[in-house]
JSON list of N, CA and C in Angstrom, two decimals:
[
{"chain": "B", "resi": 1090, "resn": "HIS", "atom": "N", "xyz": [8.08, 13.15, 24.44]},
{"chain": "B", "resi": 1090, "resn": "HIS", "atom": "CA", "xyz": [6.63, 13.16, 24.53]},
{"chain": "B", "resi": 1090, "resn": "HIS", "atom": "C", "xyz": [6.18, 12.56, 25.86]},
{"chain": "B", "resi": 1091, "resn": "TRP", "atom": "N", "xyz": [6.73, 11.43, 26.24]},
{"chain": "B", "resi": 1091, "resn": "TRP", "atom": "CA", "xyz": [6.28, 10.77, 27.46]},
{"chain": "B", "resi": 1091, "resn": "TRP", "atom": "C", "xyz": [6.60, 11.57, 28.71]},
{"chain": "B", "resi": 1092, "resn": "VAL", "atom": "N", "xyz": [7.72, 12.27, 28.73]},
{"chain": "B", "resi": 1092, "resn": "VAL", "atom": "CA", "xyz": [8.07, 13.07, 29.90]},
{"chain": "B", "resi": 1092, "resn": "VAL", "atom": "C", "xyz": [6.97, 14.08, 30.19]},
{"chain": "B", "resi": 1093, "resn": "ASN", "atom": "N", "xyz": [6.48, 14.75, 29.15]},
{"chain": "B", "resi": 1093, "resn": "ASN", "atom": "CA", "xyz": [5.40, 15.72, 29.33]},
{"chain": "B", "resi": 1093, "resn": "ASN", "atom": "C", "xyz": [4.09, 15.05, 29.74]},
{"chain": "B", "resi": 1094, "resn": "MET", "atom": "N", "xyz": [3.78, 13.91, 29.14]},
{"chain": "B", "resi": 1094, "resn": "MET", "atom": "CA", "xyz": [2.54, 13.21, 29.47]},
{"chain": "B", "resi": 1094, "resn": "MET", "atom": "C", "xyz": [2.59, 12.68, 30.90]},
{"chain": "B", "resi": 1095, "resn": "ASN", "atom": "N", "xyz": [3.72, 12.19, 31.32]},
{"chain": "B", "resi": 1095, "resn": "ASN", "atom": "CA", "xyz": [3.86, 11.65, 32.67]},
{"chain": "B", "resi": 1095, "resn": "ASN", "atom": "C", "xyz": [3.62, 12.75, 33.71]},
{"chain": "B", "resi": 1096, "resn": "ILE", "atom": "N", "xyz": [4.07, 13.96, 33.41]},
{"chain": "B", "resi": 1096, "resn": "ILE", "atom": "CA", "xyz": [3.84, 15.10, 34.31]},
{"chain": "B", "resi": 1096, "resn": "ILE", "atom": "C", "xyz": [2.35, 15.38, 34.44]},
{"chain": "B", "resi": 1097, "resn": "LEU", "atom": "N", "xyz": [1.58, 15.14, 33.38]},
{"chain": "B", "resi": 1097, "resn": "LEU", "atom": "CA", "xyz": [0.13, 15.35, 33.42]},
{"chain": "B", "resi": 1097, "resn": "LEU", "atom": "C", "xyz": [-0.61, 14.18, 34.08]},
{"chain": "B", "resi": 1098, "resn": "VAL", "atom": "N", "xyz": [-0.12, 12.98, 33.88]},
{"chain": "B", "resi": 1098, "resn": "VAL", "atom": "CA", "xyz": [-0.79, 11.79, 34.41]},
{"chain": "B", "resi": 1098, "resn": "VAL", "atom": "C", "xyz": [-0.75, 11.76, 35.94]},
{"chain": "B", "resi": 1099, "resn": "GLN", "atom": "N", "xyz": [0.35, 12.15, 36.54]},
{"chain": "B", "resi": 1099, "resn": "GLN", "atom": "CA", "xyz": [0.49, 12.07, 37.99]},
{"chain": "B", "resi": 1099, "resn": "GLN", "atom": "C", "xyz": [-0.53, 12.93, 38.74]},
{"chain": "B", "resi": 1100, "resn": "PRO", "atom": "N", "xyz": [-0.74, 14.20, 38.38]},
{"chain": "B", "resi": 1100, "resn": "PRO", "atom": "CA", "xyz": [-1.77, 14.98, 39.09]},
{"chain": "B", "resi": 1100, "resn": "PRO", "atom": "C", "xyz": [-3.19, 14.47, 38.82]},
{"chain": "B", "resi": 1101, "resn": "LEU", "atom": "N", "xyz": [-3.42, 13.92, 37.63]},
{"chain": "B", "resi": 1101, "resn": "LEU", "atom": "CA", "xyz": [-4.73, 13.34, 37.36]},
{"chain": "B", "resi": 1101, "resn": "LEU", "atom": "C", "xyz": [-4.99, 12.17, 38.29]},
{"chain": "B", "resi": 1102, "resn": "TYR", "atom": "N", "xyz": [-4.00, 11.33, 38.47]},
{"chain": "B", "resi": 1102, "resn": "TYR", "atom": "CA", "xyz": [-4.12, 10.20, 39.39]},
{"chain": "B", "resi": 1102, "resn": "TYR", "atom": "C", "xyz": [-4.37, 10.70, 40.82]},
{"chain": "B", "resi": 1103, "resn": "ALA", "atom": "N", "xyz": [-3.66, 11.74, 41.22]},
{"chain": "B", "resi": 1103, "resn": "ALA", "atom": "CA", "xyz": [-3.81, 12.30, 42.57]},
{"chain": "B", "resi": 1103, "resn": "ALA", "atom": "C", "xyz": [-5.22, 12.82, 42.81]},
{"chain": "B", "resi": 1104, "resn": "ARG", "atom": "N", "xyz": [-5.92, 13.20, 41.73]},
{"chain": "B", "resi": 1104, "resn": "ARG", "atom": "CA", "xyz": [-7.29, 13.70, 41.84]},
{"chain": "B", "resi": 1104, "resn": "ARG", "atom": "C", "xyz": [-8.33, 12.61, 41.66]},
{"chain": "B", "resi": 1105, "resn": "GLY", "atom": "N", "xyz": [-7.89, 11.36, 41.59]},
{"chain": "B", "resi": 1105, "resn": "GLY", "atom": "CA", "xyz": [-8.82, 10.24, 41.53]},
{"chain": "B", "resi": 1105, "resn": "GLY", "atom": "C", "xyz": [-9.14, 9.72, 40.14]},
{"chain": "B", "resi": 1106, "resn": "HIS", "atom": "N", "xyz": [-8.46, 10.22, 39.12]},
{"chain": "B", "resi": 1106, "resn": "HIS", "atom": "CA", "xyz": [-8.69, 9.75, 37.75]},
{"chain": "B", "resi": 1106, "resn": "HIS", "atom": "C", "xyz": [-7.83, 8.53, 37.46]},
{"chain": "B", "resi": 1107, "resn": "SER", "atom": "N", "xyz": [-8.31, 7.69, 36.55]},
{"chain": "B", "resi": 1107, "resn": "SER", "atom": "CA", "xyz": [-7.48, 6.58, 36.09]},
{"chain": "B", "resi": 1107, "resn": "SER", "atom": "C", "xyz": [-7.00, 6.92, 34.68]},
{"chain": "B", "resi": 1108, "resn": "ALA", "atom": "N", "xyz": [-5.80, 6.49, 34.36]},
{"chain": "B", "resi": 1108, "resn": "ALA", "atom": "CA", "xyz": [-5.22, 6.82, 33.06]},
{"chain": "B", "resi": 1108, "resn": "ALA", "atom": "C", "xyz": [-4.61, 5.58, 32.44]},
{"chain": "B", "resi": 1109, "resn": "PRO", "atom": "N", "xyz": [-5.30, 4.98, 31.46]},
{"chain": "B", "resi": 1109, "resn": "PRO", "atom": "CA", "xyz": [-4.66, 3.88, 30.73]},
{"chain": "B", "resi": 1109, "resn": "PRO", "atom": "C", "xyz": [-3.63, 4.45, 29.76]},
{"chain": "B", "resi": 1110, "resn": "VAL", "atom": "N", "xyz": [-2.45, 3.86, 29.74]},
{"chain": "B", "resi": 1110, "resn": "VAL", "atom": "CA", "xyz": [-1.36, 4.32, 28.88]},
{"chain": "B", "resi": 1110, "resn": "VAL", "atom": "C", "xyz": [-1.01, 3.18, 27.94]},
{"chain": "B", "resi": 1111, "resn": "ILE", "atom": "N", "xyz": [-1.04, 3.47, 26.65]},
{"chain": "B", "resi": 1111, "resn": "ILE", "atom": "CA", "xyz": [-0.69, 2.46, 25.65]},
{"chain": "B", "resi": 1111, "resn": "ILE", "atom": "C", "xyz": [0.80, 2.57, 25.36]},
{"chain": "B", "resi": 1112, "resn": "ARG", "atom": "N", "xyz": [1.49, 1.42, 25.46]},
{"chain": "B", "resi": 1112, "resn": "ARG", "atom": "CA", "xyz": [2.93, 1.39, 25.26]},
{"chain": "B", "resi": 1112, "resn": "ARG", "atom": "C", "xyz": [3.29, 0.19, 24.41]},
{"chain": "B", "resi": 1113, "resn": "VAL", "atom": "N", "xyz": [4.42, 0.26, 23.73]},
{"chain": "B", "resi": 1113, "resn": "VAL", "atom": "CA", "xyz": [4.93, -0.90, 23.01]},
{"chain": "B", "resi": 1113, "resn": "VAL", "atom": "C", "xyz": [5.80, -1.72, 23.95]},
{"chain": "B", "resi": 1114, "resn": "ALA", "atom": "N", "xyz": [5.94, -2.98, 23.68]},
{"chain": "B", "resi": 1114, "resn": "ALA", "atom": "CA", "xyz": [6.64, -3.90, 24.57]},
{"chain": "B", "resi": 1114, "resn": "ALA", "atom": "C", "xyz": [8.09, -3.49, 24.84]},
{"chain": "B", "resi": 1115, "resn": "ASP", "atom": "N", "xyz": [8.75, -2.89, 23.86]},
{"chain": "B", "resi": 1115, "resn": "ASP", "atom": "CA", "xyz": [10.16, -2.55, 24.03]},
{"chain": "B", "resi": 1115, "resn": "ASP", "atom": "C", "xyz": [10.38, -1.07, 24.39]},
{"chain": "B", "resi": 1116, "resn": "SER", "atom": "N", "xyz": [9.37, -0.42, 24.96]},
{"chain": "B", "resi": 1116, "resn": "SER", "atom": "CA", "xyz": [9.49, 0.98, 25.33]},
{"chain": "B", "resi": 1116, "resn": "SER", "atom": "C", "xyz": [10.52, 1.18, 26.43]},
{"chain": "B", "resi": 1117, "resn": "TRP", "atom": "N", "xyz": [11.43, 2.13, 26.25]},
{"chain": "B", "resi": 1117, "resn": "TRP", "atom": "CA", "xyz": [12.44, 2.43, 27.26]},
{"chain": "B", "resi": 1117, "resn": "TRP", "atom": "C", "xyz": [11.90, 3.41, 28.29]},
{"chain": "B", "resi": 1118, "resn": "TYR", "atom": "N", "xyz": [10.97, 4.25, 27.90]},
{"chain": "B", "resi": 1118, "resn": "TYR", "atom": "CA", "xyz": [10.53, 5.35, 28.76]},
{"chain": "B", "resi": 1118, "resn": "TYR", "atom": "C", "xyz": [9.27, 5.03, 29.55]},
{"chain": "B", "resi": 1119, "resn": "ILE", "atom": "N", "xyz": [8.32, 4.40, 28.93]},
{"chain": "B", "resi": 1119, "resn": "ILE", "atom": "CA", "xyz": [7.05, 4.12, 29.61]},
{"chain": "B", "resi": 1119, "resn": "ILE", "atom": "C", "xyz": [7.17, 2.76, 30.30]},
{"chain": "B", "resi": 1120, "resn": "LYS", "atom": "N", "xyz": [7.16, 2.79, 31.60]},
{"chain": "B", "resi": 1120, "resn": "LYS", "atom": "CA", "xyz": [7.31, 1.56, 32.37]},
{"chain": "B", "resi": 1120, "resn": "LYS", "atom": "C", "xyz": [6.02, 0.75, 32.34]},
{"chain": "B", "resi": 1121, "resn": "GLU", "atom": "N", "xyz": [6.14, -0.56, 32.39]},
{"chain": "B", "resi": 1121, "resn": "GLU", "atom": "CA", "xyz": [4.97, -1.43, 32.34]},
{"chain": "B", "resi": 1121, "resn": "GLU", "atom": "C", "xyz": [4.12, -1.31, 33.60]},
{"chain": "B", "resi": 1122, "resn": "PHE", "atom": "N", "xyz": [4.75, -1.11, 34.75]},
{"chain": "B", "resi": 1122, "resn": "PHE", "atom": "CA", "xyz": [4.03, -1.02, 36.02]},
{"chain": "B", "resi": 1122, "resn": "PHE", "atom": "C", "xyz": [4.29, 0.34, 36.66]},
{"chain": "B", "resi": 1123, "resn": "SER", "atom": "N", "xyz": [3.23, 0.99, 37.07]},
{"chain": "B", "resi": 1123, "resn": "SER", "atom": "CA", "xyz": [3.33, 2.28, 37.74]},
{"chain": "B", "resi": 1123, "resn": "SER", "atom": "C", "xyz": [2.14, 2.45, 38.68]},
{"chain": "B", "resi": 1124, "resn": "PRO", "atom": "N", "xyz": [2.33, 3.16, 39.79]},
{"chain": "B", "resi": 1124, "resn": "PRO", "atom": "CA", "xyz": [1.19, 3.42, 40.67]},
{"chain": "B", "resi": 1124, "resn": "PRO", "atom": "C", "xyz": [0.26, 4.49, 40.10]},
{"chain": "B", "resi": 1125, "resn": "HIS", "atom": "N", "xyz": [0.71, 5.24, 39.08]},
{"chain": "B", "resi": 1125, "resn": "HIS", "atom": "CA", "xyz": [-0.06, 6.37, 38.56]},
{"chain": "B", "resi": 1125, "resn": "HIS", "atom": "C", "xyz": [-0.91, 6.06, 37.33]},
{"chain": "B", "resi": 1126, "resn": "TYR", "atom": "N", "xyz": [-0.67, 4.96, 36.68]},
{"chain": "B", "resi": 1126, "resn": "TYR", "atom": "CA", "xyz": [-1.42, 4.62, 35.47]},
{"chain": "B", "resi": 1126, "resn": "TYR", "atom": "C", "xyz": [-1.46, 3.11, 35.27]},
{"chain": "B", "resi": 1127, "resn": "THR", "atom": "N", "xyz": [-2.38, 2.70, 34.42]},
{"chain": "B", "resi": 1127, "resn": "THR", "atom": "CA", "xyz": [-2.47, 1.30, 34.02]},
{"chain": "B", "resi": 1127, "resn": "THR", "atom": "C", "xyz": [-1.91, 1.21, 32.61]},
{"chain": "B", "resi": 1128, "resn": "SER", "atom": "N", "xyz": [-0.91, 0.38, 32.41]},
{"chain": "B", "resi": 1128, "resn": "SER", "atom": "CA", "xyz": [-0.32, 0.29, 31.08]},
{"chain": "B", "resi": 1128, "resn": "SER", "atom": "C", "xyz": [-0.97, -0.82, 30.28]},
{"chain": "B", "resi": 1129, "resn": "ILE", "atom": "N", "xyz": [-1.10, -0.57, 29.00]},
{"chain": "B", "resi": 1129, "resn": "ILE", "atom": "CA", "xyz": [-1.59, -1.54, 28.03]},
{"chain": "B", "resi": 1129, "resn": "ILE", "atom": "C", "xyz": [-0.43, -1.75, 27.06]},
{"chain": "B", "resi": 1130, "resn": "THR", "atom": "N", "xyz": [0.15, -2.93, 27.10]},
{"chain": "B", "resi": 1130, "resn": "THR", "atom": "CA", "xyz": [1.33, -3.20, 26.30]},
{"chain": "B", "resi": 1130, "resn": "THR", "atom": "C", "xyz": [0.95, -3.84, 24.97]},
{"chain": "B", "resi": 1131, "resn": "LEU", "atom": "N", "xyz": [1.40, -3.23, 23.90]},
{"chain": "B", "resi": 1131, "resn": "LEU", "atom": "CA", "xyz": [1.14, -3.75, 22.55]},
{"chain": "B", "resi": 1131, "resn": "LEU", "atom": "C", "xyz": [2.36, -4.52, 22.07]},
{"chain": "B", "resi": 1132, "resn": "LYS", "atom": "N", "xyz": [2.10, -5.62, 21.42]},
{"chain": "B", "resi": 1132, "resn": "LYS", "atom": "CA", "xyz": [3.17, -6.40, 20.81]},
{"chain": "B", "resi": 1132, "resn": "LYS", "atom": "C", "xyz": [2.87, -6.49, 19.32]},
{"chain": "B", "resi": 1133, "resn": "PRO", "atom": "N", "xyz": [3.06, -5.38, 18.61]},
{"chain": "B", "resi": 1133, "resn": "PRO", "atom": "CA", "xyz": [2.67, -5.35, 17.20]},
{"chain": "B", "resi": 1133, "resn": "PRO", "atom": "C", "xyz": [3.56, -6.23, 16.32]},
{"chain": "B", "resi": 1134, "resn": "GLU", "atom": "N", "xyz": [2.93, -6.90, 15.42]},
{"chain": "B", "resi": 1134, "resn": "GLU", "atom": "CA", "xyz": [3.64, -7.67, 14.41]},
{"chain": "B", "resi": 1134, "resn": "GLU", "atom": "C", "xyz": [3.52, -6.91, 13.10]},
{"chain": "B", "resi": 1135, "resn": "GLY", "atom": "N", "xyz": [4.55, -6.21, 12.73]},
{"chain": "B", "resi": 1135, "resn": "GLY", "atom": "CA", "xyz": [4.51, -5.44, 11.51]},
{"chain": "B", "resi": 1135, "resn": "GLY", "atom": "C", "xyz": [3.93, -4.05, 11.68]},
{"chain": "B", "resi": 1136, "resn": "GLY", "atom": "N", "xyz": [3.56, -3.67, 12.88]},
{"chain": "B", "resi": 1136, "resn": "GLY", "atom": "CA", "xyz": [3.07, -2.32, 13.13]},
{"chain": "B", "resi": 1136, "resn": "GLY", "atom": "C", "xyz": [1.58, -2.16, 12.90]},
{"chain": "B", "resi": 1137, "resn": "PHE", "atom": "N", "xyz": [1.07, -1.04, 13.33]},
{"chain": "B", "resi": 1137, "resn": "PHE", "atom": "CA", "xyz": [-0.34, -0.72, 13.16]},
{"chain": "B", "resi": 1137, "resn": "PHE", "atom": "C", "xyz": [-0.47, 0.54, 12.33]},
{"chain": "B", "resi": 1138, "resn": "SER", "atom": "N", "xyz": [-1.56, 0.66, 11.60]},
{"chain": "B", "resi": 1138, "resn": "SER", "atom": "CA", "xyz": [-1.78, 1.84, 10.78]},
{"chain": "B", "resi": 1138, "resn": "SER", "atom": "C", "xyz": [-2.38, 2.97, 11.61]},
{"chain": "B", "resi": 1139, "resn": "GLU", "atom": "N", "xyz": [-2.31, 4.16, 11.10]},
{"chain": "B", "resi": 1139, "resn": "GLU", "atom": "CA", "xyz": [-2.89, 5.33, 11.78]},
{"chain": "B", "resi": 1139, "resn": "GLU", "atom": "C", "xyz": [-4.40, 5.15, 11.91]},
{"chain": "B", "resi": 1140, "resn": "GLU", "atom": "N", "xyz": [-5.02, 4.57, 10.90]},
{"chain": "B", "resi": 1140, "resn": "GLU", "atom": "CA", "xyz": [-6.46, 4.32, 10.93]},
{"chain": "B", "resi": 1140, "resn": "GLU", "atom": "C", "xyz": [-6.83, 3.39, 12.09]},
{"chain": "B", "resi": 1141, "resn": "PHE", "atom": "N", "xyz": [-6.02, 2.36, 12.32]},
{"chain": "B", "resi": 1141, "resn": "PHE", "atom": "CA", "xyz": [-6.28, 1.44, 13.43]},
{"chain": "B", "resi": 1141, "resn": "PHE", "atom": "C", "xyz": [-6.29, 2.19, 14.75]},
{"chain": "B", "resi": 1142, "resn": "PHE", "atom": "N", "xyz": [-5.27, 3.05, 14.97]},
{"chain": "B", "resi": 1142, "resn": "PHE", "atom": "CA", "xyz": [-5.19, 3.78, 16.22]},
{"chain": "B", "resi": 1142, "resn": "PHE", "atom": "C", "xyz": [-6.35, 4.77, 16.38]},
{"chain": "B", "resi": 1143, "resn": "GLN", "atom": "N", "xyz": [-6.81, 5.37, 15.30]},
{"chain": "B", "resi": 1143, "resn": "GLN", "atom": "CA", "xyz": [-7.94, 6.29, 15.39]},
{"chain": "B", "resi": 1143, "resn": "GLN", "atom": "C", "xyz": [-9.20, 5.55, 15.82]},
{"chain": "B", "resi": 1144, "resn": "VAL", "atom": "N", "xyz": [-9.46, 4.40, 15.22]},
{"chain": "B", "resi": 1144, "resn": "VAL", "atom": "CA", "xyz": [-10.63, 3.60, 15.58]},
{"chain": "B", "resi": 1144, "resn": "VAL", "atom": "C", "xyz": [-10.50, 3.11, 17.02]},
{"chain": "B", "resi": 1145, "resn": "PHE", "atom": "N", "xyz": [-9.32, 2.62, 17.39]},
{"chain": "B", "resi": 1145, "resn": "PHE", "atom": "CA", "xyz": [-9.10, 2.11, 18.74]},
{"chain": "B", "resi": 1145, "resn": "PHE", "atom": "C", "xyz": [-9.28, 3.22, 19.78]},
{"chain": "B", "resi": 1146, "resn": "ALA", "atom": "N", "xyz": [-8.67, 4.38, 19.56]},
{"chain": "B", "resi": 1146, "resn": "ALA", "atom": "CA", "xyz": [-8.78, 5.49, 20.51]},
{"chain": "B", "resi": 1146, "resn": "ALA", "atom": "C", "xyz": [-10.22, 5.95, 20.64]},
{"chain": "B", "resi": 1147, "resn": "SER", "atom": "N", "xyz": [-10.95, 5.97, 19.54]},
{"chain": "B", "resi": 1147, "resn": "SER", "atom": "CA", "xyz": [-12.36, 6.35, 19.58]},
{"chain": "B", "resi": 1147, "resn": "SER", "atom": "C", "xyz": [-13.18, 5.39, 20.44]},
{"chain": "B", "resi": 1148, "resn": "LYS", "atom": "N", "xyz": [-12.96, 4.09, 20.26]},
{"chain": "B", "resi": 1148, "resn": "LYS", "atom": "CA", "xyz": [-13.66, 3.08, 21.07]},
{"chain": "B", "resi": 1148, "resn": "LYS", "atom": "C", "xyz": [-13.29, 3.22, 22.54]},
{"chain": "B", "resi": 1149, "resn": "LEU", "atom": "N", "xyz": [-12.02, 3.40, 22.81]},
{"chain": "B", "resi": 1149, "resn": "LEU", "atom": "CA", "xyz": [-11.54, 3.51, 24.18]},
{"chain": "B", "resi": 1149, "resn": "LEU", "atom": "C", "xyz": [-12.16, 4.72, 24.88]},
{"chain": "B", "resi": 1150, "resn": "LEU", "atom": "N", "xyz": [-12.15, 5.86, 24.22]},
{"chain": "B", "resi": 1150, "resn": "LEU", "atom": "CA", "xyz": [-12.74, 7.06, 24.81]},
{"chain": "B", "resi": 1150, "resn": "LEU", "atom": "C", "xyz": [-14.24, 6.91, 25.02]},
{"chain": "B", "resi": 1151, "resn": "GLY", "atom": "N", "xyz": [-14.91, 6.26, 24.08]},
{"chain": "B", "resi": 1151, "resn": "GLY", "atom": "CA", "xyz": [-16.35, 6.02, 24.22]},
{"chain": "B", "resi": 1151, "resn": "GLY", "atom": "C", "xyz": [-16.66, 5.19, 25.46]},
{"chain": "B", "resi": 1152, "resn": "ILE", "atom": "N", "xyz": [-15.88, 4.16, 25.69]},
{"chain": "B", "resi": 1152, "resn": "ILE", "atom": "CA", "xyz": [-16.08, 3.30, 26.86]},
{"chain": "B", "resi": 1152, "resn": "ILE", "atom": "C", "xyz": [-15.83, 4.09, 28.14]},
{"chain": "B", "resi": 1153, "resn": "LEU", "atom": "N", "xyz": [-14.73, 4.83, 28.17]},
{"chain": "B", "resi": 1153, "resn": "LEU", "atom": "CA", "xyz": [-14.37, 5.56, 29.38]},
{"chain": "B", "resi": 1153, "resn": "LEU", "atom": "C", "xyz": [-15.36, 6.70, 29.68]},
{"chain": "B", "resi": 1154, "resn": "ARG", "atom": "N", "xyz": [-15.94, 7.29, 28.65]},
{"chain": "B", "resi": 1154, "resn": "ARG", "atom": "CA", "xyz": [-16.91, 8.37, 28.86]},
{"chain": "B", "resi": 1154, "resn": "ARG", "atom": "C", "xyz": [-18.24, 7.89, 29.44]},
{"chain": "B", "resi": 1155, "resn": "GLU", "atom": "N", "xyz": [-18.49, 6.59, 29.31]},
{"chain": "B", "resi": 1155, "resn": "GLU", "atom": "CA", "xyz": [-19.72, 6.04, 29.89]},
{"chain": "B", "resi": 1155, "resn": "GLU", "atom": "C", "xyz": [-19.75, 6.26, 31.40]},
{"chain": "B", "resi": 1156, "resn": "GLY", "atom": "N", "xyz": [-18.58, 6.29, 32.02]},
{"chain": "B", "resi": 1156, "resn": "GLY", "atom": "CA", "xyz": [-18.50, 6.52, 33.45]},
{"chain": "B", "resi": 1156, "resn": "GLY", "atom": "C", "xyz": [-19.00, 5.37, 34.29]},
{"chain": "B", "resi": 1157, "resn": "SER", "atom": "N", "xyz": [-19.15, 4.23, 33.70]},
{"chain": "B", "resi": 1157, "resn": "SER", "atom": "CA", "xyz": [-19.65, 3.06, 34.41]},
{"chain": "B", "resi": 1157, "resn": "SER", "atom": "C", "xyz": [-18.56, 2.47, 35.30]},
{"chain": "B", "resi": 1158, "resn": "ILE", "atom": "N", "xyz": [-18.99, 1.86, 36.37]},
{"chain": "B", "resi": 1158, "resn": "ILE", "atom": "CA", "xyz": [-18.06, 1.15, 37.25]},
{"chain": "B", "resi": 1158, "resn": "ILE", "atom": "C", "xyz": [-17.43, -0.03, 36.51]},
{"chain": "B", "resi": 1159, "resn": "TRP", "atom": "N", "xyz": [-18.08, -0.48, 35.45]},
{"chain": "B", "resi": 1159, "resn": "TRP", "atom": "CA", "xyz": [-17.61, -1.62, 34.66]},
{"chain": "B", "resi": 1159, "resn": "TRP", "atom": "C", "xyz": [-16.71, -1.18, 33.50]},
{"chain": "B", "resi": 1160, "resn": "ALA", "atom": "N", "xyz": [-16.49, 0.11, 33.32]},
{"chain": "B", "resi": 1160, "resn": "ALA", "atom": "CA", "xyz": [-15.69, 0.61, 32.20]},
{"chain": "B", "resi": 1160, "resn": "ALA", "atom": "C", "xyz": [-14.30, -0.02, 32.12]},
{"chain": "B", "resi": 1161, "resn": "PRO", "atom": "N", "xyz": [-13.55, -0.12, 33.24]},
{"chain": "B", "resi": 1161, "resn": "PRO", "atom": "CA", "xyz": [-12.22, -0.74, 33.13]},
{"chain": "B", "resi": 1161, "resn": "PRO", "atom": "C", "xyz": [-12.28, -2.19, 32.61]},
{"chain": "B", "resi": 1162, "resn": "LEU", "atom": "N", "xyz": [-13.27, -2.94, 33.06]},
{"chain": "B", "resi": 1162, "resn": "LEU", "atom": "CA", "xyz": [-13.41, -4.31, 32.59]},
{"chain": "B", "resi": 1162, "resn": "LEU", "atom": "C", "xyz": [-13.77, -4.34, 31.10]},
{"chain": "B", "resi": 1163, "resn": "LYS", "atom": "N", "xyz": [-14.63, -3.43, 30.69]},
{"chain": "B", "resi": 1163, "resn": "LYS", "atom": "CA", "xyz": [-15.02, -3.35, 29.29]},
{"chain": "B", "resi": 1163, "resn": "LYS", "atom": "C", "xyz": [-13.82, -2.98, 28.41]},
{"chain": "B", "resi": 1164, "resn": "VAL", "atom": "N", "xyz": [-12.96, -2.08, 28.90]},
{"chain": "B", "resi": 1164, "resn": "VAL", "atom": "CA", "xyz": [-11.75, -1.71, 28.16]},
{"chain": "B", "resi": 1164, "resn": "VAL", "atom": "C", "xyz": [-10.84, -2.93, 28.02]},
{"chain": "B", "resi": 1165, "resn": "GLU", "atom": "N", "xyz": [-10.66, -3.66, 29.11]},
{"chain": "B", "resi": 1165, "resn": "GLU", "atom": "CA", "xyz": [-9.81, -4.86, 29.08]},
{"chain": "B", "resi": 1165, "resn": "GLU", "atom": "C", "xyz": [-10.37, -5.90, 28.08]},
{"chain": "B", "resi": 1166, "resn": "THR", "atom": "N", "xyz": [-11.67, -6.08, 28.08]},
{"chain": "B", "resi": 1166, "resn": "THR", "atom": "CA", "xyz": [-12.31, -7.02, 27.17]},
{"chain": "B", "resi": 1166, "resn": "THR", "atom": "C", "xyz": [-12.10, -6.59, 25.72]},
{"chain": "B", "resi": 1167, "resn": "GLU", "atom": "N", "xyz": [-12.27, -5.30, 25.48]},
{"chain": "B", "resi": 1167, "resn": "GLU", "atom": "CA", "xyz": [-12.09, -4.78, 24.12]},
{"chain": "B", "resi": 1167, "resn": "GLU", "atom": "C", "xyz": [-10.64, -4.98, 23.67]},
{"chain": "B", "resi": 1168, "resn": "MET", "atom": "N", "xyz": [-9.70, -4.77, 24.59]},
{"chain": "B", "resi": 1168, "resn": "MET", "atom": "CA", "xyz": [-8.29, -4.96, 24.27]},
{"chain": "B", "resi": 1168, "resn": "MET", "atom": "C", "xyz": [-8.02, -6.41, 23.88]},
{"chain": "B", "resi": 1169, "resn": "CYS", "atom": "N", "xyz": [-8.60, -7.34, 24.59]},
{"chain": "B", "resi": 1169, "resn": "CYS", "atom": "CA", "xyz": [-8.39, -8.77, 24.28]},
{"chain": "B", "resi": 1169, "resn": "CYS", "atom": "C", "xyz": [-8.96, -9.11, 22.91]},
{"chain": "B", "resi": 1170, "resn": "ASN", "atom": "N", "xyz": [-10.08, -8.49, 22.56]},
{"chain": "B", "resi": 1170, "resn": "ASN", "atom": "CA", "xyz": [-10.70, -8.76, 21.27]},
{"chain": "B", "resi": 1170, "resn": "ASN", "atom": "C", "xyz": [-9.88, -8.19, 20.12]},
{"chain": "B", "resi": 1171, "resn": "VAL", "atom": "N", "xyz": [-9.23, -7.06, 20.34]},
{"chain": "B", "resi": 1171, "resn": "VAL", "atom": "CA", "xyz": [-8.46, -6.41, 19.28]},
{"chain": "B", "resi": 1171, "resn": "VAL", "atom": "C", "xyz": [-7.11, -7.09, 19.09]},
{"chain": "B", "resi": 1172, "resn": "PHE", "atom": "N", "xyz": [-6.46, -7.43, 20.19]},
{"chain": "B", "resi": 1172, "resn": "PHE", "atom": "CA", "xyz": [-5.11, -7.98, 20.11]},
{"chain": "B", "resi": 1172, "resn": "PHE", "atom": "C", "xyz": [-5.16, -9.45, 20.34]}
]
């Protein structure tokens, strides 16, 4: 899955888009640091439910769609509140 997504993320970055990538702490494929995306590392204790990810993704997309210059900061703040 990540190989295909990484192929899509790189041209988006080249066109000026930012791409936050959610990864688990022990991911072998998704690197924590990359010039093409900003990684958000999760350290789940016992895992997360599908409902949690649906709510989280909805909030994240809502923030990013605002198109505000402050959107990245708002995403980071939301992440701190959730985790």
